[in-house]
Coordinates of C-alpha atoms and ligand atoms in Angstrom, one line a residue:
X375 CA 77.7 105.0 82.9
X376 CA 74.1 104.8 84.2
X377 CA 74.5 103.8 87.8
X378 CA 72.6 100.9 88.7
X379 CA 73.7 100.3 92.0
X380 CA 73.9 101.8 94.9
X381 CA 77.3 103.2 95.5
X382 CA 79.4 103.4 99.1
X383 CA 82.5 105.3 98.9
X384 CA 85.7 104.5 100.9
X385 CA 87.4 107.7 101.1
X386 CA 91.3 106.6 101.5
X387 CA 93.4 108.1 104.1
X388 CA 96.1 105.7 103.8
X389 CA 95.4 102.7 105.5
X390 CA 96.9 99.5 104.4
X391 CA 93.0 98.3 105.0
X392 CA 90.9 100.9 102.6
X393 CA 90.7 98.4 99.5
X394 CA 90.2 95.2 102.0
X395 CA 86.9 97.5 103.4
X396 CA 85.8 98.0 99.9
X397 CA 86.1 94.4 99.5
X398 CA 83.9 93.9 102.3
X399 CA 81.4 96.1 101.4
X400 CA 80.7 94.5 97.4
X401 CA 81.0 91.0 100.0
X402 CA 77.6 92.4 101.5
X403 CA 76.3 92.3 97.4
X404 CA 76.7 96.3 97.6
X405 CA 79.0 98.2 94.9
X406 CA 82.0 99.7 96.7
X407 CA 84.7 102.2 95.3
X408 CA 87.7 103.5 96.5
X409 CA 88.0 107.5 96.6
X410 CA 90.7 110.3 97.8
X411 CA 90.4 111.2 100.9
X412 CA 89.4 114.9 100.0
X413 CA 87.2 114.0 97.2
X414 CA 84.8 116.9 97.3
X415 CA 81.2 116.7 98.9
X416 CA 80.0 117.9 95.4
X417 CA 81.5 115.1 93.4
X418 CA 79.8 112.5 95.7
X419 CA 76.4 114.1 95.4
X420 CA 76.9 113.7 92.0
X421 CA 77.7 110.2 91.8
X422 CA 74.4 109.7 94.3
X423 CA 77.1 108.0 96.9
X424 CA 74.5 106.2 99.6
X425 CA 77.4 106.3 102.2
X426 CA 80.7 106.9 102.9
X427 CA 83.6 105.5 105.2
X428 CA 86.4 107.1 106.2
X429 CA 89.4 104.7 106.1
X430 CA 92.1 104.5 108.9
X431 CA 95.2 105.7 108.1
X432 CA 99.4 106.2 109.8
X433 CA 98.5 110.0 110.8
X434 CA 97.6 111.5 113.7
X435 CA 94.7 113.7 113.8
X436 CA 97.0 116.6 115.7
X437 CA 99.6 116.0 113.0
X438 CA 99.7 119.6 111.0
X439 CA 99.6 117.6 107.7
X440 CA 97.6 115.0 108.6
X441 CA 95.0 114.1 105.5
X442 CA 91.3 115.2 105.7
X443 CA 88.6 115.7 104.1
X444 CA 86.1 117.7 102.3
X445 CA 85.0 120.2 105.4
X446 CA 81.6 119.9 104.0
X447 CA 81.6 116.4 104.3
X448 CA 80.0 116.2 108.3
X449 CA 77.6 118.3 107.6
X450 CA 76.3 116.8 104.1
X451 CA 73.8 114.7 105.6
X452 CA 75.2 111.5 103.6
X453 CA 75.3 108.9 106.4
X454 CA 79.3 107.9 107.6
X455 CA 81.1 105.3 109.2
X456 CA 84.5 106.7 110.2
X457 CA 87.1 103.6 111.2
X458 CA 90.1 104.4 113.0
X459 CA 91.8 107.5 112.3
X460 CA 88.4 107.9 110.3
X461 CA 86.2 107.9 114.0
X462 CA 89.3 110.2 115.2
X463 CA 88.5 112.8 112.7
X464 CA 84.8 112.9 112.9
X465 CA 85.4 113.5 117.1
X466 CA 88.0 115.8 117.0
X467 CA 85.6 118.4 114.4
X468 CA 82.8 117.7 115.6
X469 CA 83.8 119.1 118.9
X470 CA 85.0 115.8 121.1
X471 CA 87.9 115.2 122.4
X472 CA 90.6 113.0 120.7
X473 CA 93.9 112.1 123.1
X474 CA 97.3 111.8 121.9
X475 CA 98.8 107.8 123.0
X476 CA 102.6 107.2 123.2
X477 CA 101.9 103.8 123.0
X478 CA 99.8 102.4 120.4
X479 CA 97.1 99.7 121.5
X480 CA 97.5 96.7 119.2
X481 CA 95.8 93.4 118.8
X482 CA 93.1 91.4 119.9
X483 CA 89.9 92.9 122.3
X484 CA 86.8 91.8 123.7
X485 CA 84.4 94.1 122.6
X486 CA 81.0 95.4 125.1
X487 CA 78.3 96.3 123.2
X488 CA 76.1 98.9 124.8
X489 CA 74.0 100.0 122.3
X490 CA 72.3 97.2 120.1
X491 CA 70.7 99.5 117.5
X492 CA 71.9 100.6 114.1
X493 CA 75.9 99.1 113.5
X494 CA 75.4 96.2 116.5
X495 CA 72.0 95.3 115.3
X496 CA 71.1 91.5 115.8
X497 CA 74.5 91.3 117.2
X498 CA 75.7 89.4 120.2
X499 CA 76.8 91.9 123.1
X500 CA 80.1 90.7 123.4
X501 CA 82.1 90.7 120.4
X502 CA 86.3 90.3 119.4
X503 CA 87.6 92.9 117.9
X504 CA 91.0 93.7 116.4
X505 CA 92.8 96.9 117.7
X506 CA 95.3 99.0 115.8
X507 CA 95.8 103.1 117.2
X508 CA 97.8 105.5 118.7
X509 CA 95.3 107.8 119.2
X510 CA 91.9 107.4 121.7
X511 CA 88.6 109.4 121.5
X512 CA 88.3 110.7 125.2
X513 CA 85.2 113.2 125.3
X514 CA 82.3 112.2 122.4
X515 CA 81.3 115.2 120.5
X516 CA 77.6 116.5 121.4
X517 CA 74.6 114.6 120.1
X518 CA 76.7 111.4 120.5
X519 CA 76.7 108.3 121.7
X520 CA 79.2 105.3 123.4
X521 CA 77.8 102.6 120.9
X522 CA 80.5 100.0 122.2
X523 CA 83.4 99.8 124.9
X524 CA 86.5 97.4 125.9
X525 CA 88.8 97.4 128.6
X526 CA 90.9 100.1 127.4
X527 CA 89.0 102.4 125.4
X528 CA 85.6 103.7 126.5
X529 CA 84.7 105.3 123.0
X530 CA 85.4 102.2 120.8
X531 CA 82.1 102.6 118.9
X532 CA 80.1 105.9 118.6
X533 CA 77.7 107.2 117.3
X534 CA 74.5 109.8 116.5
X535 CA 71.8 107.9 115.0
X536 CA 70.0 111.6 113.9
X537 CA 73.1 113.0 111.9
X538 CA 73.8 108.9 110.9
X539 CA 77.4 109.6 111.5
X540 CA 78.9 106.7 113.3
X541 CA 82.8 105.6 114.4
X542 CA 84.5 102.7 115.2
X543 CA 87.7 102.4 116.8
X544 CA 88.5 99.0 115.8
X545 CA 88.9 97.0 112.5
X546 CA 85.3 95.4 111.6
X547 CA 87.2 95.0 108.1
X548 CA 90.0 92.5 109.7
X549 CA 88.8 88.7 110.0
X550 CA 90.3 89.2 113.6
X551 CA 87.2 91.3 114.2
X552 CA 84.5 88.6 114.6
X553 CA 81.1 90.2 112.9
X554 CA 82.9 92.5 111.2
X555 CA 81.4 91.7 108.4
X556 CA 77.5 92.4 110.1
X557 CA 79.0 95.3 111.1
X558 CA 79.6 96.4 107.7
X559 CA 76.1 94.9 106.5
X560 CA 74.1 96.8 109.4
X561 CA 75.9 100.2 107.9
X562 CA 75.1 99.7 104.8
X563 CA 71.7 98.0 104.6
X564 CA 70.3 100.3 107.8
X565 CA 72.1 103.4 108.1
X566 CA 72.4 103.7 104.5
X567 CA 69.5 102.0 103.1
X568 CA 71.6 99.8 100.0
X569 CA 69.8 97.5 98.6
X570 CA 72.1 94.3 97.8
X571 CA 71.9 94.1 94.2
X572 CA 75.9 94.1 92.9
X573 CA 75.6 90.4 92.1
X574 CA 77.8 88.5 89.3
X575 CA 74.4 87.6 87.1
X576 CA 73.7 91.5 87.3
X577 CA 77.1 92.7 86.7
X578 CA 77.4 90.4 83.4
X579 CA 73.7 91.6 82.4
X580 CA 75.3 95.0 82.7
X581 CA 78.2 94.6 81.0
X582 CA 77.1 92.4 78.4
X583 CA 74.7 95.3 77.6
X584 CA 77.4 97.9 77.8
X585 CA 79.6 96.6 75.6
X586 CA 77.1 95.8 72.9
X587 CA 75.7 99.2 73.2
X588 CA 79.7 100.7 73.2
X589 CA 81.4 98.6 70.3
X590 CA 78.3 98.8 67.9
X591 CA 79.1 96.3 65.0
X592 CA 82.5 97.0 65.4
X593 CA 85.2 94.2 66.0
X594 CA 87.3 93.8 69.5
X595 CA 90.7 92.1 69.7
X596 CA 92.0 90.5 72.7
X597 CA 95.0 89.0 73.7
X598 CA 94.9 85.9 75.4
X599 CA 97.0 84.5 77.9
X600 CA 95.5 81.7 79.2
X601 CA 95.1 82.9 83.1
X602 CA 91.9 83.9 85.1
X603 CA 91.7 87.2 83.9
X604 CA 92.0 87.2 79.9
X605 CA 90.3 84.0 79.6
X606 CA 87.2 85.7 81.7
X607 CA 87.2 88.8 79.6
X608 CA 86.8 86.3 76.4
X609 CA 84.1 84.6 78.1
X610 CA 82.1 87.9 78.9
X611 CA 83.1 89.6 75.6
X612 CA 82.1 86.8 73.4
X613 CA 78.9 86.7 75.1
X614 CA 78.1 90.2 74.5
X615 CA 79.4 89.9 71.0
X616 CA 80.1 86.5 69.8
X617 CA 82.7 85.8 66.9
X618 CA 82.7 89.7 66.7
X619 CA 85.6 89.1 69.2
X620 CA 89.0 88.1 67.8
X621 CA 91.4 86.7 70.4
X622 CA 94.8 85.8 69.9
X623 CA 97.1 83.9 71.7
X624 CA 100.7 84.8 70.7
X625 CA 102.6 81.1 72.0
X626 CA 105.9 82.4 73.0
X627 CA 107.6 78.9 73.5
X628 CA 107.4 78.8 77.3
X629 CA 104.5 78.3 78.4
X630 CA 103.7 74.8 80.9
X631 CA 103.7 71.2 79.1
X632 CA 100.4 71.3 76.9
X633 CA 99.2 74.2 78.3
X634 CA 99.3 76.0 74.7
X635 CA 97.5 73.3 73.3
X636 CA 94.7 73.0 76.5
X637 CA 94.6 76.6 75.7
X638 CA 93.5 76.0 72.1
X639 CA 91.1 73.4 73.0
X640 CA 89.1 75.5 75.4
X641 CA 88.7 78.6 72.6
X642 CA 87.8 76.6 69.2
X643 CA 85.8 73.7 71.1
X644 CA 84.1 75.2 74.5
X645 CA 83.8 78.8 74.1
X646 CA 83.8 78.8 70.3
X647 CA 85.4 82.1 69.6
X648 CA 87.1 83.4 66.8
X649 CA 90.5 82.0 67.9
X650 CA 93.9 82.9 66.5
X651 CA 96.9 80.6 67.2
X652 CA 100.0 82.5 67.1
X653 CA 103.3 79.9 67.5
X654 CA 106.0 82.5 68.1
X655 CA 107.9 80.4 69.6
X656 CA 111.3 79.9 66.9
X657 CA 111.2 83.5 66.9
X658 CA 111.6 84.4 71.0
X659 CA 114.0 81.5 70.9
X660 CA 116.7 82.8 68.4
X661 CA 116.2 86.6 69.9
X662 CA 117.1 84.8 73.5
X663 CA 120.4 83.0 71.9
X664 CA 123.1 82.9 74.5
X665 CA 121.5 85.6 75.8
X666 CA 121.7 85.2 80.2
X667 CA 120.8 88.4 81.8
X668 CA 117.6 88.6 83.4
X669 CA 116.3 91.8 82.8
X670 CA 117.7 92.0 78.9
X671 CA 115.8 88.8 78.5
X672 CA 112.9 90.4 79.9
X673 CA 113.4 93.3 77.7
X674 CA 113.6 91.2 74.9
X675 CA 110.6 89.2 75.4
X676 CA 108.5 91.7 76.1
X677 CA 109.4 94.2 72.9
X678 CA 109.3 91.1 71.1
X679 CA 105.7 90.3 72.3
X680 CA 104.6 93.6 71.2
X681 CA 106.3 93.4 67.9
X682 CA 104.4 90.5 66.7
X683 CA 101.3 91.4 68.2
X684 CA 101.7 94.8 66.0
X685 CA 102.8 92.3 63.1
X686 CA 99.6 89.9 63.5
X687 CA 96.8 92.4 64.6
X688 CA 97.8 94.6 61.3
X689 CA 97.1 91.6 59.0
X690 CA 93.9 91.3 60.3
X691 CA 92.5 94.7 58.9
X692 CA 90.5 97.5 60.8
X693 CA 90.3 96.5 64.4
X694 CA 88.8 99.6 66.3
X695 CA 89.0 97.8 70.1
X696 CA 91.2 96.3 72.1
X697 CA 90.2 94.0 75.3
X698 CA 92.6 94.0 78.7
X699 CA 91.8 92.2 81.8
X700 CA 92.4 95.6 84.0
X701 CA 91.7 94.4 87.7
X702 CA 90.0 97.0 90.1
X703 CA 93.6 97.2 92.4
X704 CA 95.7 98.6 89.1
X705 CA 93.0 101.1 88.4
X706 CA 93.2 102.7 92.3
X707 CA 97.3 101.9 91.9
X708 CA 97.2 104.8 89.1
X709 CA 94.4 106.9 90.1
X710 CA 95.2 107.8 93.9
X711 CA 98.4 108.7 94.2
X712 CA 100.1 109.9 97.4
X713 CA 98.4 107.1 99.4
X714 CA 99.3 104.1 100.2
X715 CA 97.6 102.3 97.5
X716 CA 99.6 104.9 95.3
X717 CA 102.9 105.0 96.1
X718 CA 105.6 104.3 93.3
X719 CA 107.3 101.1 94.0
X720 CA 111.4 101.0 93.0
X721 CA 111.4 99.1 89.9
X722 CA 112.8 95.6 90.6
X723 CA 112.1 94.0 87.4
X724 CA 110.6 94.7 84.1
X725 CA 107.3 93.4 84.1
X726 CA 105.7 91.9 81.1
X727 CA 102.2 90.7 81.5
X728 CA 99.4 90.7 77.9
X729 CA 98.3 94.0 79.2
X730 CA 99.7 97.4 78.5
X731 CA 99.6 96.8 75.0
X732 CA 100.8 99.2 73.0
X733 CA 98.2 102.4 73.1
X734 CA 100.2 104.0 70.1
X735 CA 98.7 101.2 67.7
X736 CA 95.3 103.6 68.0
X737 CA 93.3 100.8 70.2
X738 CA 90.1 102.1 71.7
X739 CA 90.5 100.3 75.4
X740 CA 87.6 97.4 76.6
X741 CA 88.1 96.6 80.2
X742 CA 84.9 95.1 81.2
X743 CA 86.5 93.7 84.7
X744 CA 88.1 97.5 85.8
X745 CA 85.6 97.3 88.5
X746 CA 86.2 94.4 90.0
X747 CA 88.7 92.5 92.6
X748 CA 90.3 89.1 91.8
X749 CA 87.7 87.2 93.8
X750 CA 84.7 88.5 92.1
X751 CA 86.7 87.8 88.9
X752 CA 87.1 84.5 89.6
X753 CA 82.9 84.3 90.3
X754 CA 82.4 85.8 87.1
X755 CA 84.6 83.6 85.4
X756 CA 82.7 80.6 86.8
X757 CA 79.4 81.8 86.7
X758 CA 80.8 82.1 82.9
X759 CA 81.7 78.9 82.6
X760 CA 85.7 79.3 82.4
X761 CA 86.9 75.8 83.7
X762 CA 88.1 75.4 87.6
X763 CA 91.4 74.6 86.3
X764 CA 91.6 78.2 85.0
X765 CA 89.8 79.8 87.8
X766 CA 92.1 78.2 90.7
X767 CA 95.4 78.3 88.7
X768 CA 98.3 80.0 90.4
X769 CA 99.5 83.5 89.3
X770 CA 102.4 82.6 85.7
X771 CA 104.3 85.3 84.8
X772 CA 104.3 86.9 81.2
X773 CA 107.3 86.1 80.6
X774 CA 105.9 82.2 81.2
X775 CA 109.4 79.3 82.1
X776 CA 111.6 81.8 80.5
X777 CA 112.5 83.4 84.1
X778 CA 112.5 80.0 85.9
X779 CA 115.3 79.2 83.7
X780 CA 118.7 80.9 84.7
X781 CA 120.9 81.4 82.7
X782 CA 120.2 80.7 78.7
X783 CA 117.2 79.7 77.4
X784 CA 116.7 76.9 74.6
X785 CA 114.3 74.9 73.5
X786 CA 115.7 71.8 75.4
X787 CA 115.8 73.4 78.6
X788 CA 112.3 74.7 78.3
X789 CA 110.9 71.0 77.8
X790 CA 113.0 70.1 80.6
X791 CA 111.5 72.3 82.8
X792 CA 108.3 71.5 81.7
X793 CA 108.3 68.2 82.7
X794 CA 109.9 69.0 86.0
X795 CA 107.3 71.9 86.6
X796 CA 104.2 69.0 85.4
X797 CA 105.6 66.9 88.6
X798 CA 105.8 69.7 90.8
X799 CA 102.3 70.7 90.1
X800 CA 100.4 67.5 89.9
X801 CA 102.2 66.2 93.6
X802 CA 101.3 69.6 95.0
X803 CA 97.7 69.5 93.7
X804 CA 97.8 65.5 94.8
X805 CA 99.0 66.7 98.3
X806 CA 96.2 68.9 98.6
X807 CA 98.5 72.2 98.6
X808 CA 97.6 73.7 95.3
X809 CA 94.8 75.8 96.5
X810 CA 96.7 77.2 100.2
X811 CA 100.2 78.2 98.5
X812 CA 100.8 81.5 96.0
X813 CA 103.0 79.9 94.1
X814 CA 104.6 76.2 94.0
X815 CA 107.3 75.8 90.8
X816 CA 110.4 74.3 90.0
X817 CA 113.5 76.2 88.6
X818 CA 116.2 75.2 86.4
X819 CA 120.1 76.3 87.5
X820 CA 122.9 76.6 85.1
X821 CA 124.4 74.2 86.6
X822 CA 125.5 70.8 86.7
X823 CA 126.8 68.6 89.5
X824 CA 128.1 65.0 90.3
X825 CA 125.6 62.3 91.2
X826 CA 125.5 58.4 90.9
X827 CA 122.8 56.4 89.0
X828 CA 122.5 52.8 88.5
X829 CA 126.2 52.3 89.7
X830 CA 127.1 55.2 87.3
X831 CA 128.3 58.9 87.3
X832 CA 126.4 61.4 86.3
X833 CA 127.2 64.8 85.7
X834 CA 123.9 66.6 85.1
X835 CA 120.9 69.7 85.9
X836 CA 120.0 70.8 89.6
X837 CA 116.5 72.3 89.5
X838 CA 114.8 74.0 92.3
X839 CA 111.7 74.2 94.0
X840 CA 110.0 77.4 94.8
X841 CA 106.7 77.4 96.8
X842 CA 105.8 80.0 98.7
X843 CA 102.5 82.0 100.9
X844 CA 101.3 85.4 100.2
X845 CA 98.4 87.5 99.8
X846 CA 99.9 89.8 97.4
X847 CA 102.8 89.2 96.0
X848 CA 104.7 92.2 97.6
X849 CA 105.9 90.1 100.4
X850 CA 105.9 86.1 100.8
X851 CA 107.0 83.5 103.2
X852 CA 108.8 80.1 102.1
X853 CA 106.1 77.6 102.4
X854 CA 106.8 74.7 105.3
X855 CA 105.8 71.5 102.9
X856 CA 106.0 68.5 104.6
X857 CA 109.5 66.2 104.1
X858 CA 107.2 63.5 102.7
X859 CA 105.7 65.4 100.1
X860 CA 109.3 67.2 99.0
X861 CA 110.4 63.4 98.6
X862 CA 107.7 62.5 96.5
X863 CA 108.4 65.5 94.3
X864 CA 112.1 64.7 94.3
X865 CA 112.2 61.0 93.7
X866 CA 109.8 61.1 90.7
X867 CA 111.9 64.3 89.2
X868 CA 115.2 62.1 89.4
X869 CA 113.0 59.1 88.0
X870 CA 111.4 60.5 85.3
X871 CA 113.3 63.4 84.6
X872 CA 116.5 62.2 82.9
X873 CA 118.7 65.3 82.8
X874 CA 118.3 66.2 86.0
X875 CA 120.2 64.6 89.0
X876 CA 119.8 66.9 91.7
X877 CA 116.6 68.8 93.8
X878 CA 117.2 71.6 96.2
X879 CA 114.5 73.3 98.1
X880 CA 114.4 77.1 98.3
X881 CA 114.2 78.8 101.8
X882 CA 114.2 82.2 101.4
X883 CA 111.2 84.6 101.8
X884 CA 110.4 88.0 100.2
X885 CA 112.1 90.3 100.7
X886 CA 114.9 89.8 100.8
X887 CA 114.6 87.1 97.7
X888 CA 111.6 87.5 95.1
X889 CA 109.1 84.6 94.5
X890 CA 110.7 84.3 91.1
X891 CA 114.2 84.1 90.9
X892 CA 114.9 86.2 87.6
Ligands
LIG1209 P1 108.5 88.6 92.2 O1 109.4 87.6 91.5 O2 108.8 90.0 91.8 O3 107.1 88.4 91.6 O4 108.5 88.5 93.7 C1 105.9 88.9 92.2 C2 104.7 88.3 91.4 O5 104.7 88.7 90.1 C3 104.8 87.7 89.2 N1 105.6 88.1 88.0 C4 105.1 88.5 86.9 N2 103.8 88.6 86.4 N3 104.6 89.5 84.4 C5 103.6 89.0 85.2 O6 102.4 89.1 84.7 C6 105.9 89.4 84.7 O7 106.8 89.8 84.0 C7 106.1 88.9 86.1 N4 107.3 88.7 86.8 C8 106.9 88.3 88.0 C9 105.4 86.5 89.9 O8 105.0 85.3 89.4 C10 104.8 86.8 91.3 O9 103.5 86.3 91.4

């Protein structure tokens, strides 16, 4: 690929941080990936890398097997911002002197800027910054320079303007660091020289271009799901192509009340592609009979969503491509192992989304958004014209209702849930929630209990309500909704929802629960 843009490298030593930086970075409209940290001098020459940052990272620099990089890398002349461990390891080889803490220093400092050229430039001298080390540079290597101090650590910015090496001890990726993000403009647009050109309009020029250029007069399938990421790579693909791109979108039977139909609207009336309607859905259901185990009905859904994928795309004759919404985060998942951003997770459940499609079928892969991060996807999608509906909505599962339902699933307890989940959704959006929480959904229990109605026993559903905060899934927090608005959401599910008699409202945080609850 012909690279356009300037490039900045975050070279990964394990930090929790390193993808958060390269967020920052493509925030300052500058193209940012994430590297290994010993990703040789030679390969970032050849890539024409503008800059590189050294990521913190757990180790300490003393630490026989700590992580480093290239030893070429100092002396390459390619300007570098080392953060954390990162400013440890350009001190300690460069000849400084790097002392070993007991006690790590952790939280918020006032930052004294003495040096108001190159990273503070423009800045205000006093800054807050966001402190998180063992280790503390004690002697600066020659030809350096104290940038920045606080209270407790002398070194906290360095720096030699000549070599454009620089060091930070603090976080400027963290919001808690205020100008962080100058920080990380003024090393990019004045030690590096970037010019601030990674914008959405020039990323869809590119692709649009790329993908012509790649599939030829060829056809690309895609599977739709109906979330953020599928229904932008239809929007970008049909752009590029137009009814050259097939999508279809295989209904299992469980997706929200009239979301399969909203889903149909939007492809054959706004973005006009060549749209195939797939209504699976008496198929998934007999396959699931008296079937209550969560991960067999996970197994079955998802080798039955590949099976009549297989089925349809056949009968549509020589398909060379297949399009996947591929985010930026699962590419570096794979790709740097051994880090942080690497590590194998223990399989919890069997995950099922449209992607991971089955590469034995002969596909050629299309993943026009493998570059990017969920935010820039959701600015592409607008900038697209993919409705706010789409672009706001809250992560669904594959597997759609199907694992809010415990125990079995049948078509009558699906449209019970979808009317309970259309309350839950539509008070939370009404309360002004939608937008702050991960997740918000309601969940159907296998059992029944004893209420009273109208002078009358009943003996009928409980359902619950999930809503919970994250950033990422991997852990969450219960979400504290105000009584009134769990009222509202409970009256109108007894009101309008006739089977069910009963509301509960889940408690529990991640771990030890997960946000679903199959
Ligand atoms: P858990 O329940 O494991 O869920 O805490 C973490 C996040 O993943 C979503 N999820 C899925 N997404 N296919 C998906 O595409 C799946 O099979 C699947 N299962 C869970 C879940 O909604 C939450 O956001």
């Amino acid at each position: 690929m012909a690279q356009k843009h300037d490039l900045i490298v975050v070279l990964d030593f394990g930090a929790q941080y390193s993808l958060l930086i390269a967020r920052r970075v493509r925030e300052c409209n500058v193209y940012c990936e994430v590297m290994p940290h010993d990703t040789p001098v030679a390969e970032l020459r050849n890539r024409n890398v503008k800059g590189v940052i050294l990521s913190g990272g757990p180790a300490s620099v003393y630490e026989n097997d700590a992580p480093r990089p290239d030893t070429k890398l100092l002396e390459s002349g390619i300007p570098i911002l080392g953060i954390c461990y990162g400013l440890q390891l350009i001190a300690k080889d460069l000849g400084g002197e790097v002392k070993q803490e007991k006690k790590r220093e952790y939280g918020k400092a006032e930052l004294i800027v003495d040096d108001e050229t190159n990273l503070f430039a423009g800045l205000p001298n006093k800054l807050q910054s966001w402190m998180s080390h063992g280790d503390t540079v004690i002697g600066l290597p020659q030809g350096f320079k104290q940038l920045a101090h606080t209270e407790n650590t002398k070194f906290a910015a360095i720096g030699n303007s000549d070599k454009k090496i620089f060091g930070v001890q603090f976080h400027p990726e963290v919001v808690h660091t205020s100008k962080g993000i100058e920080i990380i403009k003024n090393f990019v647009y004045i030690v590096c020289g970037c010019q601030p050109t990674w914008t959405t309009a020039n990323f869809i020029e590119q692709q649009v271009k790329e993908i012509r250029e790649k599939v030829g007069t060829d056809k690309v399938l895609l599977a739709l799901s109906g979330g953020v990421d599928s229904t932008t790579v239809a929007a970008l693909i049909n752009k590029a192509i137009g009814d050259k791109l097939v999508c279809m979108f295989i209904d299992q039977g469980f997706m929200r009340k009239n979301e399969a139909k909203k889903i149909n609207d939007l492809f054959t009336e706004r973005f006009k592609v060549n749209f195939i309607h797939i209504n699976a859905a008496k198929k998934f259901f007999s396959q699931l009979k008296d079937v209550v185990d969560p991960e067999k009905k996970r197994k079955i859904i998802g080798e039955n969503f590949i099976r009549t994928f297989e089925e349809e795309a056949k009968k549509l004759g020589e398909i060379p491509y297949l399009a996947q919404g591929t985010l930026y985060p699962d590419v570096i998942e794979s790709a740097v192992p051994g880090t942080t951003t690497g590590k194998v997770a223990k399989k919890i459940k069997t995950h099922h989304n449209v992607g991971g499609l089955p590469e034995k079928m002969g596909f050629k892969l299309i993943e026009p958004l493998r570059l990017l991060f969920k935010d820039e996807v959701r600015a592409l999608g607008k900038e697209l014209g993919v409705p706010e509906d789409i672009i706001s909505r809250q992560p669904f599962p594959g597997p759609g209702l199907s694992i809010r339902i415990i125990g079995e699933v049948t078509e009558e307890r699906v449209k019970i849930l979808q009317e309970v989940d259309d309350i839950v959704v539509s008070e939370i959006k009404g309360a002004r929630f939608y937008k702050k929480l991960w997740q918000s959904f309601g969940v159907l229990l296998p059992i029944r209990t004893v209420g009273v109605m109208g002078d009358k026993r009943t003996y009928l559903n409980t359902v619950a309500i999930r809503a919970v905060t994250s950033t990422d899934a991997m852990t969450a927090d219960w979400a504290r909704l105000p009584y009134d608005l769990l009222e509202k959401i409970s009256n109108r599910i007894v009101n309008e929802v006739p089977e069910v008699n009963r509301v509960v409202y889940d408690i529990s945080s991640k771990p030890p629960s997960t946000i679903e609850w199959e």
